[in-house]
Amino acid sequence: MNSTKKFAKYAATPNNPNWENIISRAKPLYQRDTDLRDIFERDYNRIINSTAYRRLKHKTQVFFSPDNDHICTRIEHVTHVDSISHTIAQYLGLNTNLTHAIAVAHDLGHSPFGHAGEKILSTISMRDLGFSFWHEKNGLDFVDFIELLEDSDNCKQNMNLTYGVRDGIISHCGEIDENSLKPRTKFIDLKDYTKPNQFAPYTWEGCVVKISDKISYVCRDIEDGITLGILNDCTNELHNLLGIDSLKNINNTNVINGLIYDLCMNSSFDNGLCFSDKSLKLLNKLKAFNYKNIYFCDKIQPSIRYFEVVLNEIYNVLKSYYSNDLQSSLNKLCLVYPKLGNSFKGFVNMYYDFGNKKSHKNTILFSSNNEKDFCHCILYYISGMTDHFAIEAYQEIIGF
C-alpha cells in the first residue's frame, strides 16, 4: 500500500507545537560535534546499550524456559512491536525514530517470569510498601533512576531520555479494548501516573506503539501456542474466529497484516487510531481466546506456582538482612550466599549513600536506616533479574 502520510503535520517534529515538551530532558545531554544522530536516535542508542535491554533476551514473554529456541522471549516481543509500529508510523507520516525508541524501551521494566512475576512483585509491594508494582511505572523508574550509562568522560549517568520516549514507556499499556486512540493534550508530570492506562500517550507516536503492543502480543502468542502444541484442541474455535481451516496456516503474517492494514485505512486525526468494527471485534475475541486457552491454561499454572516460591524466597532472604548497620549485614549475606549476596551488594552500593565517593551521577539515593527504602531497593533489584538469574539465586538459597 502507498503511504498517505495523513498524520504528517501532527508528527513529533520541530513543526509540532508541543515539540519543546516532547524533546525535553531532565538536564542537557552531552554533545559531540561529530554526532550524526537526531534526538530520538540518541535515545534509541542509549536504550539498546543499557543492561536492562540486554536482559530482555532472558525474560519470559509468555512461555517459561521453552526447549524450542524459536519461541518468543521478551526481547523478541519488543522487536515485533518495533516492526509493527514502524510500518504504521511510516504509512501515517509519523516520526519513526520516536516509535523505534519507545518500542524497544517499552518493556524495560518487566520483571522475570513475565506478567506472572509482575503480579507476584505487586503483591509484595502492596504488602510492604503500600503501592502496587506495575512494569510500565517500573520501566520509567529504570530509565530515570536505575540504568546508568558512561558519558564521554567515562562517568556513569542516568539515561536522561526525552519526555516523548519516557511518556511512551509509562503510557504503553496494551490492555486496551476501546477503539479510537488519541494523544492527550496536557503536558503532565509523569509522576502523576498512579496506575496503568491512566492517561493516553502525549504523542501520536506513543499511541502507535501502544496499539502495536496489543497487535503484537495477541497474534504472536497464538503462533507460539500452536508451535508448542497447546492449541491442538482449539482448531475449530480458531477456525470460527479467523476463517482459517488449518492451524498450520495461522501465523503472524496472516493475522497481523490484516490488522495493520485495517488500522491504517480507518485511522484519521478526527477519528484517532482505530480499527473497523469488524477488526476491533476480532482483536478483542483473539485476546479473550488467548486468556482462556493460553494464559490460564493448565500447562502454565505449575510454573506460576513455582515463580511465587522463587521470587518470594529471594525477597524474604534479602529482606532478612536489613539492619541499621547495612554494610555489615550485606557482608554477612555475601558469606552465606556468595553469588546472590555480591550481586545485591553491588546493586545497593550503587543507590545508597554510605558517604563514599561515587563514580556516577545518578539521582536516586536510598537511606540506610529506612526499612521501606530497603524493601523498595530489593524490588528494583529483583525486577531487573533475568529468569535464569532468579532461578540460580533461588537454587543457591536452598542448596548446601
PDB file of C-alpha atoms in Angstrom, residues 89-378:
ATOM      1  CA  ALA A  89       4.080   5.239  11.681  1.00  0.00           C
ATOM      2  CA  GLN A  90       5.784   5.274   8.291  1.00  0.00           C
ATOM      3  CA  TYR A  91       2.469   4.899   6.453  1.00  0.00           C
ATOM      4  CA  LEU A  92       0.801   7.610   8.506  1.00  0.00           C
ATOM      5  CA  GLY A  93       3.751  10.014   8.215  1.00  0.00           C
ATOM      6  CA  LEU A  94       4.748   9.988  11.879  1.00  0.00           C
ATOM      7  CA  ASN A  95       8.261  10.075  13.357  1.00  0.00           C
ATOM      8  CA  THR A  96       9.601   6.528  13.074  1.00  0.00           C
ATOM      9  CA  ASN A  97      12.723   7.354  15.095  1.00  0.00           C
ATOM     10  CA  LEU A  98      10.494   8.161  18.057  1.00  0.00           C
ATOM     11  CA  THR A  99       8.459   4.955  17.645  1.00  0.00           C
ATOM     12  CA  HIS A 100      11.699   2.943  17.430  1.00  0.00           C
ATOM     13  CA  ALA A 101      12.916   4.367  20.737  1.00  0.00           C
ATOM     14  CA  ILE A 102       9.607   3.895  22.561  1.00  0.00           C
ATOM     15  CA  ALA A 103       9.117   0.376  21.189  1.00  0.00           C
ATOM     16  CA  VAL A 104      12.492  -1.023  22.234  1.00  0.00           C
ATOM     17  CA  ALA A 105      12.164   0.611  25.676  1.00  0.00           C
ATOM     18  CA  HIS A 106       8.523  -0.063  26.449  1.00  0.00           C
ATOM     19  CA  ASP A 107       9.112  -3.292  28.417  1.00  0.00           C
ATOM     20  CA  LEU A 108      12.378  -2.446  30.192  1.00  0.00           C
ATOM     21  CA  GLY A 109      10.524  -2.543  33.497  1.00  0.00           C
ATOM     22  CA  HIS A 110       9.264  -6.108  33.139  1.00  0.00           C
ATOM     23  CA  SER A 111      10.151  -8.481  35.947  1.00  0.00           C
ATOM     24  CA  PRO A 112      11.436 -12.026  35.461  1.00  0.00           C
ATOM     25  CA  PHE A 113       8.730 -14.581  34.574  1.00  0.00           C
ATOM     26  CA  GLY A 114       6.557 -12.162  32.606  1.00  0.00           C
ATOM     27  CA  HIS A 115       3.203 -10.933  33.872  1.00  0.00           C
ATOM     28  CA  ALA A 116       3.107 -13.696  36.481  1.00  0.00           C
ATOM     29  CA  GLY A 117       6.291 -12.287  38.023  1.00  0.00           C
ATOM     30  CA  GLU A 118       4.836  -8.787  37.838  1.00  0.00           C
ATOM     31  CA  LYS A 119       1.769  -9.863  39.844  1.00  0.00           C
ATOM     32  CA  ILE A 120       3.936 -11.565  42.458  1.00  0.00           C
ATOM     33  CA  LEU A 121       6.099  -8.462  42.951  1.00  0.00           C
ATOM     34  CA  SER A 122       2.985  -6.303  43.076  1.00  0.00           C
ATOM     35  CA  THR A 123       1.555  -8.412  45.907  1.00  0.00           C
ATOM     36  CA  ILE A 124       4.811  -7.988  47.838  1.00  0.00           C
ATOM     37  CA  SER A 125       4.915  -4.268  47.121  1.00  0.00           C
ATOM     38  CA  MET A 126       1.330  -3.691  48.265  1.00  0.00           C
ATOM     39  CA  ARG A 127       2.004  -5.582  51.477  1.00  0.00           C
ATOM     40  CA  ASP A 128       5.310  -3.957  52.435  1.00  0.00           C
ATOM     41  CA  LEU A 129       5.239  -0.575  50.693  1.00  0.00           C
ATOM     42  CA  GLY A 130       1.562   0.232  50.253  1.00  0.00           C
ATOM     43  CA  PHE A 131       1.603   0.663  46.488  1.00  0.00           C
ATOM     44  CA  SER A 132       1.425  -1.720  43.541  1.00  0.00           C
ATOM     45  CA  PHE A 133       4.215  -2.775  41.228  1.00  0.00           C
ATOM     46  CA  TRP A 134       3.473  -2.374  37.526  1.00  0.00           C
ATOM     47  CA  HIS A 135       6.009  -2.730  34.771  1.00  0.00           C
ATOM     48  CA  GLU A 136       5.144   0.498  32.944  1.00  0.00           C
ATOM     49  CA  LYS A 137       5.988   2.570  36.025  1.00  0.00           C
ATOM     50  CA  ASN A 138       8.977   0.372  36.831  1.00  0.00           C
ATOM     51  CA  GLY A 139      10.224   0.913  33.283  1.00  0.00           C
ATOM     52  CA  LEU A 140      10.070   4.671  33.745  1.00  0.00           C
ATOM     53  CA  ASP A 141      11.916   4.361  37.070  1.00  0.00           C
ATOM     54  CA  PHE A 142      14.602   2.263  35.415  1.00  0.00           C
ATOM     55  CA  VAL A 143      15.316   4.757  32.639  1.00  0.00           C
ATOM     56  CA  ASP A 144      15.048   7.715  35.028  1.00  0.00           C
ATOM     57  CA  PHE A 145      16.969   6.398  38.028  1.00  0.00           C
ATOM     58  CA  ILE A 146      18.365   2.870  37.856  1.00  0.00           C
ATOM     59  CA  GLU A 147      20.066   2.368  34.499  1.00  0.00           C
ATOM     60  CA  LEU A 148      23.457   4.057  34.205  1.00  0.00           C
ATOM     61  CA  LEU A 149      25.480   4.766  31.053  1.00  0.00           C
ATOM     62  CA  GLU A 150      29.007   6.104  30.703  1.00  0.00           C
ATOM     63  CA  ASP A 151      29.225   9.561  29.193  1.00  0.00           C
ATOM     64  CA  SER A 152      32.084  10.965  27.107  1.00  0.00           C
ATOM     65  CA  ASP A 153      34.107  11.491  30.312  1.00  0.00           C
ATOM     66  CA  ASN A 154      33.654   7.850  31.415  1.00  0.00           C
ATOM     67  CA  CYS A 155      31.323   8.960  34.181  1.00  0.00           C
ATOM     68  CA  LYS A 156      28.153   6.952  34.735  1.00  0.00           C
ATOM     69  CA  GLN A 157      24.941   8.932  34.473  1.00  0.00           C
ATOM     70  CA  ASN A 158      21.239   8.190  34.274  1.00  0.00           C
ATOM     71  CA  MET A 159      19.814   7.577  30.819  1.00  0.00           C
ATOM     72  CA  ASN A 160      18.147  11.016  30.716  1.00  0.00           C
ATOM     73  CA  LEU A 161      15.750  10.223  27.866  1.00  0.00           C
ATOM     74  CA  THR A 162      13.413  12.710  26.232  1.00  0.00           C
ATOM     75  CA  TYR A 163       9.938  13.269  27.596  1.00  0.00           C
ATOM     76  CA  GLY A 164       8.386  11.762  24.460  1.00  0.00           C
ATOM     77  CA  VAL A 165      10.140   8.427  24.993  1.00  0.00           C
ATOM     78  CA  ARG A 166       9.626   8.378  28.770  1.00  0.00           C
ATOM     79  CA  ASP A 167       5.941   9.157  28.284  1.00  0.00           C
ATOM     80  CA  GLY A 168       5.670   6.363  25.713  1.00  0.00           C
ATOM     81  CA  ILE A 169       7.124   3.887  28.216  1.00  0.00           C
ATOM     82  CA  ILE A 170       4.713   4.599  31.061  1.00  0.00           C
ATOM     83  CA  SER A 171       1.740   5.129  28.712  1.00  0.00           C
ATOM     84  CA  HIS A 172       2.146   1.981  26.628  1.00  0.00           C
ATOM     85  CA  CYS A 173      -0.226  -0.396  28.467  1.00  0.00           C
ATOM     86  CA  GLY A 174      -1.539  -2.716  25.753  1.00  0.00           C
ATOM     87  CA  GLU A 175      -4.546  -3.883  27.767  1.00  0.00           C
ATOM     88  CA  ILE A 176      -6.957  -1.704  25.822  1.00  0.00           C
ATOM     89  CA  ASP A 177     -10.336  -2.693  24.433  1.00  0.00           C
ATOM     90  CA  GLU A 178     -11.631   0.684  23.331  1.00  0.00           C
ATOM     91  CA  ASN A 179     -11.386   1.932  19.774  1.00  0.00           C
ATOM     92  CA  SER A 180     -10.144   5.397  18.774  1.00  0.00           C
ATOM     93  CA  LEU A 181      -6.851   6.126  20.491  1.00  0.00           C
ATOM     94  CA  LYS A 182      -5.771   9.770  20.518  1.00  0.00           C
ATOM     95  CA  PRO A 183      -2.929  11.522  22.359  1.00  0.00           C
ATOM     96  CA  ARG A 184      -3.714  13.625  25.387  1.00  0.00           C
ATOM     97  CA  THR A 185      -3.236  17.369  25.090  1.00  0.00           C
ATOM     98  CA  LYS A 186      -1.906  18.026  28.595  1.00  0.00           C
ATOM     99  CA  PHE A 187       1.836  18.076  29.323  1.00  0.00           C
ATOM    100  CA  ILE A 188       1.882  16.397  32.717  1.00  0.00           C
ATOM    101  CA  ASP A 189       4.493  15.435  35.246  1.00  0.00           C
ATOM    102  CA  LEU A 190       4.801  11.684  34.653  1.00  0.00           C
ATOM    103  CA  LYS A 191       4.904  11.233  38.421  1.00  0.00           C
ATOM    104  CA  ASP A 192       1.151  11.907  38.276  1.00  0.00           C
ATOM    105  CA  TYR A 193       0.642   8.367  36.978  1.00  0.00           C
ATOM    106  CA  THR A 194      -0.764   6.122  39.698  1.00  0.00           C
ATOM    107  CA  LYS A 195      -1.972   3.134  37.626  1.00  0.00           C
ATOM    108  CA  PRO A 196      -1.563   1.605  34.157  1.00  0.00           C
ATOM    109  CA  ASN A 197      -3.536   3.125  31.280  1.00  0.00           C
ATOM    110  CA  GLN A 198      -4.437   6.168  33.390  1.00  0.00           C
ATOM    111  CA  PHE A 199      -3.619   8.623  30.611  1.00  0.00           C
ATOM    112  CA  ALA A 200      -3.280   8.416  26.852  1.00  0.00           C
ATOM    113  CA  PRO A 201       0.238   8.950  25.466  1.00  0.00           C
ATOM    114  CA  TYR A 202       1.331  12.526  24.766  1.00  0.00           C
ATOM    115  CA  THR A 203       2.265  11.859  21.118  1.00  0.00           C
ATOM    116  CA  TRP A 204       0.687  10.098  18.167  1.00  0.00           C
ATOM    117  CA  GLU A 205       3.864   8.023  18.043  1.00  0.00           C
ATOM    118  CA  GLY A 206       3.265   6.854  21.597  1.00  0.00           C
ATOM    119  CA  CYS A 207      -0.287   5.896  20.606  1.00  0.00           C
ATOM    120  CA  VAL A 208       1.053   3.874  17.681  1.00  0.00           C
ATOM    121  CA  VAL A 209       3.385   1.883  19.961  1.00  0.00           C
ATOM    122  CA  LYS A 210       0.575   1.344  22.469  1.00  0.00           C
ATOM    123  CA  ILE A 211      -1.719  -0.209  19.867  1.00  0.00           C
ATOM    124  CA  SER A 212       1.170  -2.088  18.198  1.00  0.00           C
ATOM    125  CA  ASP A 213       1.929  -3.745  21.537  1.00  0.00           C
ATOM    126  CA  LYS A 214      -1.543  -5.282  21.601  1.00  0.00           C
ATOM    127  CA  ILE A 215      -1.422  -6.394  17.966  1.00  0.00           C
ATOM    128  CA  SER A 216       1.961  -7.997  18.566  1.00  0.00           C
ATOM    129  CA  TYR A 217       1.328  -9.975  21.737  1.00  0.00           C
ATOM    130  CA  VAL A 218      -2.154 -11.185  20.828  1.00  0.00           C
ATOM    131  CA  CYS A 219      -1.063 -12.596  17.491  1.00  0.00           C
ATOM    132  CA  ARG A 220       2.400 -13.917  18.317  1.00  0.00           C
ATOM    133  CA  ASP A 221       1.195 -15.700  21.452  1.00  0.00           C
ATOM    134  CA  ILE A 222      -1.217 -17.704  19.300  1.00  0.00           C
ATOM    135  CA  GLU A 223       1.580 -18.695  16.929  1.00  0.00           C
ATOM    136  CA  ASP A 224       3.755 -19.801  19.851  1.00  0.00           C
ATOM    137  CA  GLY A 225       0.849 -21.720  21.382  1.00  0.00           C
ATOM    138  CA  ILE A 226       0.405 -23.586  18.119  1.00  0.00           C
ATOM    139  CA  THR A 227       4.136 -24.338  17.898  1.00  0.00           C
ATOM    140  CA  LEU A 228       4.131 -25.771  21.426  1.00  0.00           C
ATOM    141  CA  GLY A 229       1.016 -27.854  20.824  1.00  0.00           C
ATOM    142  CA  ILE A 230      -1.034 -26.060  23.474  1.00  0.00           C
ATOM    143  CA  LEU A 231      -3.781 -25.186  20.994  1.00  0.00           C
ATOM    144  CA  ASN A 232      -4.172 -28.567  19.304  1.00  0.00           C
ATOM    145  CA  ASP A 233      -7.693 -28.909  20.697  1.00  0.00           C
ATOM    146  CA  CYS A 234      -8.715 -25.404  19.616  1.00  0.00           C
ATOM    147  CA  THR A 235      -8.749 -25.822  15.838  1.00  0.00           C
ATOM    148  CA  ASN A 236     -12.486 -25.308  15.465  1.00  0.00           C
ATOM    149  CA  GLU A 237     -12.529 -22.262  17.714  1.00  0.00           C
ATOM    150  CA  LEU A 238      -9.695 -20.598  15.795  1.00  0.00           C
ATOM    151  CA  HIS A 239     -11.356 -21.517  12.518  1.00  0.00           C
ATOM    152  CA  ASN A 240     -14.525 -19.767  13.644  1.00  0.00           C
ATOM    153  CA  LEU A 241     -12.541 -16.684  14.670  1.00  0.00           C
ATOM    154  CA  LEU A 242     -10.269 -16.425  11.657  1.00  0.00           C
ATOM    155  CA  GLY A 243     -11.903 -18.451   8.928  1.00  0.00           C
ATOM    156  CA  ILE A 244      -8.711 -20.472   8.501  1.00  0.00           C
ATOM    157  CA  ASP A 245      -9.090 -24.239   8.173  1.00  0.00           C
ATOM    158  CA  SER A 246      -5.712 -25.433   9.449  1.00  0.00           C
ATOM    159  CA  LEU A 247      -3.573 -24.418  12.395  1.00  0.00           C
ATOM    160  CA  LYS A 248      -0.620 -24.642  10.013  1.00  0.00           C
ATOM    161  CA  ASN A 249      -1.974 -21.612   8.148  1.00  0.00           C
ATOM    162  CA  ILE A 250      -2.261 -19.426  11.241  1.00  0.00           C
ATOM    163  CA  ASN A 251       0.806 -17.250  11.764  1.00  0.00           C
ATOM    164  CA  ASN A 252       1.856 -13.679  12.335  1.00  0.00           C
ATOM    165  CA  THR A 253       1.803 -12.885   8.615  1.00  0.00           C
ATOM    166  CA  ASN A 254      -1.824 -13.895   8.106  1.00  0.00           C
ATOM    167  CA  VAL A 255      -3.221 -12.232  11.201  1.00  0.00           C
ATOM    168  CA  ILE A 256      -1.079  -9.144  11.787  1.00  0.00           C
ATOM    169  CA  ASN A 257      -1.015  -7.847   8.217  1.00  0.00           C
ATOM    170  CA  GLY A 258      -4.783  -7.579   8.104  1.00  0.00           C
ATOM    171  CA  LEU A 259      -4.939  -5.705  11.398  1.00  0.00           C
ATOM    172  CA  ILE A 260      -2.208  -3.245  10.391  1.00  0.00           C
ATOM    173  CA  TYR A 261      -3.861  -2.558   7.047  1.00  0.00           C
ATOM    174  CA  ASP A 262      -7.268  -2.076   8.653  1.00  0.00           C
ATOM    175  CA  LEU A 263      -5.847   0.325  11.253  1.00  0.00           C
ATOM    176  CA  CYS A 264      -4.048   2.424   8.651  1.00  0.00           C
ATOM    177  CA  MET A 265      -7.134   2.599   6.410  1.00  0.00           C
ATOM    178  CA  ASN A 266      -9.537   3.605   9.183  1.00  0.00           C
ATOM    179  CA  SER A 267      -7.399   5.994  11.241  1.00  0.00           C
ATOM    180  CA  SER A 268      -7.623   9.763  10.905  1.00  0.00           C
ATOM    181  CA  PHE A 269      -6.931  12.822  13.010  1.00  0.00           C
ATOM    182  CA  ASP A 270     -10.629  13.205  13.836  1.00  0.00           C
ATOM    183  CA  ASN A 271     -11.307   9.511  14.484  1.00  0.00           C
ATOM    184  CA  GLY A 272      -7.951   8.702  16.093  1.00  0.00           C
ATOM    185  CA  LEU A 273      -6.094   5.432  15.638  1.00  0.00           C
ATOM    186  CA  CYS A 274      -8.926   2.993  15.140  1.00  0.00           C
ATOM    187  CA  PHE A 275      -9.946  -0.277  13.550  1.00  0.00           C
ATOM    188  CA  SER A 276     -13.097  -1.069  11.681  1.00  0.00           C
ATOM    189  CA  ASP A 277     -15.770  -2.574  13.907  1.00  0.00           C
ATOM    190  CA  LYS A 278     -15.058  -5.976  12.350  1.00  0.00           C
ATOM    191  CA  SER A 279     -11.328  -5.885  13.106  1.00  0.00           C
ATOM    192  CA  LEU A 280     -11.793  -4.493  16.606  1.00  0.00           C
ATOM    193  CA  LYS A 281     -14.179  -7.316  17.445  1.00  0.00           C
ATOM    194  CA  LEU A 282     -11.702  -9.818  16.001  1.00  0.00           C
ATOM    195  CA  LEU A 283      -8.804  -8.418  18.027  1.00  0.00           C
ATOM    196  CA  ASN A 284     -10.768  -8.487  21.267  1.00  0.00           C
ATOM    197  CA  LYS A 285     -12.027 -12.017  20.559  1.00  0.00           C
ATOM    198  CA  LEU A 286      -8.446 -13.132  19.942  1.00  0.00           C
ATOM    199  CA  LYS A 287      -7.412 -11.581  23.243  1.00  0.00           C
ATOM    200  CA  ALA A 288     -10.228 -13.415  25.058  1.00  0.00           C
ATOM    201  CA  PHE A 289      -9.216 -16.627  23.264  1.00  0.00           C
ATOM    202  CA  ASN A 290      -5.627 -16.212  24.486  1.00  0.00           C
ATOM    203  CA  TYR A 291      -6.661 -15.690  28.089  1.00  0.00           C
ATOM    204  CA  LYS A 292      -8.830 -18.787  28.077  1.00  0.00           C
ATOM    205  CA  ASN A 293      -6.602 -21.143  26.095  1.00  0.00           C
ATOM    206  CA  ILE A 294      -3.052 -19.853  26.715  1.00  0.00           C
ATOM    207  CA  TYR A 295      -2.550 -17.563  29.714  1.00  0.00           C
ATOM    208  CA  PHE A 296      -4.863 -19.554  32.011  1.00  0.00           C
ATOM    209  CA  CYS A 297      -4.257 -22.975  30.521  1.00  0.00           C
ATOM    210  CA  ASP A 298      -3.419 -25.914  32.804  1.00  0.00           C
ATOM    211  CA  LYS A 299       0.055 -26.295  31.291  1.00  0.00           C
ATOM    212  CA  ILE A 300       1.157 -22.863  32.537  1.00  0.00           C
ATOM    213  CA  GLN A 301      -0.222 -22.986  36.091  1.00  0.00           C
ATOM    214  CA  PRO A 302       2.542 -25.138  37.698  1.00  0.00           C
ATOM    215  CA  SER A 303       5.217 -22.711  36.517  1.00  0.00           C
ATOM    216  CA  ILE A 304       3.319 -19.788  38.050  1.00  0.00           C
ATOM    217  CA  ARG A 305       3.261 -21.546  41.409  1.00  0.00           C
ATOM    218  CA  TYR A 306       6.999 -22.120  41.054  1.00  0.00           C
ATOM    219  CA  PHE A 307       7.605 -18.431  40.288  1.00  0.00           C
ATOM    220  CA  GLU A 308       5.785 -17.488  43.502  1.00  0.00           C
ATOM    221  CA  VAL A 309       8.139 -19.653  45.542  1.00  0.00           C
ATOM    222  CA  VAL A 310      11.275 -18.385  43.760  1.00  0.00           C
ATOM    223  CA  LEU A 311      10.558 -14.652  43.946  1.00  0.00           C
ATOM    224  CA  ASN A 312       9.158 -14.679  47.470  1.00  0.00           C
ATOM    225  CA  GLU A 313      12.106 -16.674  48.784  1.00  0.00           C
ATOM    226  CA  ILE A 314      14.642 -14.313  47.192  1.00  0.00           C
ATOM    227  CA  TYR A 315      12.784 -11.298  48.547  1.00  0.00           C
ATOM    228  CA  ASN A 316      12.401 -12.713  52.043  1.00  0.00           C
ATOM    229  CA  VAL A 317      16.081 -13.721  52.291  1.00  0.00           C
ATOM    230  CA  LEU A 318      17.286 -10.297  51.192  1.00  0.00           C
ATOM    231  CA  LYS A 319      14.835  -8.500  53.462  1.00  0.00           C
ATOM    232  CA  SER A 320      16.021 -10.566  56.437  1.00  0.00           C
ATOM    233  CA  TYR A 321      19.438  -8.900  56.164  1.00  0.00           C
ATOM    234  CA  TYR A 322      18.139  -5.407  56.814  1.00  0.00           C
ATOM    235  CA  SER A 323      19.766  -3.700  59.796  1.00  0.00           C
ATOM    236  CA  ASN A 324      20.909  -0.267  60.881  1.00  0.00           C
ATOM    237  CA  ASP A 325      24.432  -1.372  60.002  1.00  0.00           C
ATOM    238  CA  LEU A 326      23.550  -2.283  56.445  1.00  0.00           C
ATOM    239  CA  GLN A 327      27.068  -2.697  55.107  1.00  0.00           C
ATOM    240  CA  SER A 328      27.924  -5.258  57.796  1.00  0.00           C
ATOM    241  CA  SER A 329      24.695  -7.123  57.090  1.00  0.00           C
ATOM    242  CA  LEU A 330      25.458  -7.217  53.375  1.00  0.00           C
ATOM    243  CA  ASN A 331      28.923  -8.604  54.103  1.00  0.00           C
ATOM    244  CA  LYS A 332      27.286 -11.424  56.081  1.00  0.00           C
ATOM    245  CA  LEU A 333      24.875 -12.044  53.196  1.00  0.00           C
ATOM    246  CA  CYS A 334      27.853 -12.459  50.853  1.00  0.00           C
ATOM    247  CA  LEU A 335      29.351 -15.114  53.113  1.00  0.00           C
ATOM    248  CA  VAL A 336      26.169 -17.180  53.215  1.00  0.00           C
ATOM    249  CA  TYR A 337      25.039 -16.661  49.606  1.00  0.00           C
ATOM    250  CA  PRO A 338      28.103 -15.518  47.619  1.00  0.00           C
ATOM    251  CA  LYS A 339      26.515 -15.153  44.178  1.00  0.00           C
ATOM    252  CA  LEU A 340      23.278 -13.515  45.263  1.00  0.00           C
ATOM    253  CA  GLY A 341      24.980 -11.557  48.045  1.00  0.00           C
ATOM    254  CA  ASN A 342      27.717  -9.994  45.957  1.00  0.00           C
ATOM    255  CA  SER A 343      25.281  -9.146  43.186  1.00  0.00           C
ATOM    256  CA  PHE A 344      22.844  -7.482  45.565  1.00  0.00           C
ATOM    257  CA  LYS A 345      25.593  -5.716  47.499  1.00  0.00           C
ATOM    258  CA  GLY A 346      26.891  -4.221  44.261  1.00  0.00           C
ATOM    259  CA  PHE A 347      23.382  -3.016  43.419  1.00  0.00           C
ATOM    260  CA  VAL A 348      22.868  -1.487  46.867  1.00  0.00           C
ATOM    261  CA  ASN A 349      26.220   0.309  46.744  1.00  0.00           C
ATOM    262  CA  MET A 350      25.151   1.996  43.517  1.00  0.00           C
ATOM    263  CA  TYR A 351      21.995   3.505  45.011  1.00  0.00           C
ATOM    264  CA  TYR A 352      22.716   4.045  48.698  1.00  0.00           C
ATOM    265  CA  ASP A 353      24.577   6.978  50.129  1.00  0.00           C
ATOM    266  CA  PHE A 354      27.110   5.449  52.512  1.00  0.00           C
ATOM    267  CA  GLY A 355      29.235   8.591  52.450  1.00  0.00           C
ATOM    268  CA  ASN A 356      31.623   7.154  49.878  1.00  0.00           C
ATOM    269  CA  LYS A 357      32.564   8.962  46.702  1.00  0.00           C
ATOM    270  CA  LYS A 358      30.698   7.577  43.722  1.00  0.00           C
ATOM    271  CA  SER A 359      31.880   7.370  40.138  1.00  0.00           C
ATOM    272  CA  HIS A 360      28.452   8.232  38.818  1.00  0.00           C
ATOM    273  CA  LYS A 361      25.870  10.986  38.964  1.00  0.00           C
ATOM    274  CA  ASN A 362      22.650   9.024  39.389  1.00  0.00           C
ATOM    275  CA  THR A 363      19.887  10.830  41.187  1.00  0.00           C
ATOM    276  CA  ILE A 364      18.250   8.046  43.206  1.00  0.00           C
ATOM    277  CA  LEU A 365      19.591   7.592  46.734  1.00  0.00           C
ATOM    278  CA  PHE A 366      18.100   5.391  49.433  1.00  0.00           C
ATOM    279  CA  SER A 367      18.508   5.895  53.146  1.00  0.00           C
ATOM    280  CA  SER A 368      20.487   3.227  55.016  1.00  0.00           C
ATOM    281  CA  ASN A 369      18.250   3.493  58.100  1.00  0.00           C
ATOM    282  CA  ASN A 370      14.867   3.129  56.456  1.00  0.00           C
ATOM    283  CA  GLU A 371      13.452  -0.383  56.057  1.00  0.00           C
ATOM    284  CA  LYS A 372      10.898   0.648  53.435  1.00  0.00           C
ATOM    285  CA  ASP A 373      13.676   2.084  51.297  1.00  0.00           C
ATOM    286  CA  PHE A 374      15.479  -1.218  51.629  1.00  0.00           C
ATOM    287  CA  CYS A 375      12.376  -3.168  50.574  1.00  0.00           C
ATOM    288  CA  HIS A 376      11.916  -0.868  47.591  1.00  0.00           C
ATOM    289  CA  CYS A 377      15.538  -1.381  46.635  1.00  0.00           C
ATOM    290  CA  ILE A 378      15.048  -5.164  46.769  1.00  0.00           C
TER     291      ILE A 378
END
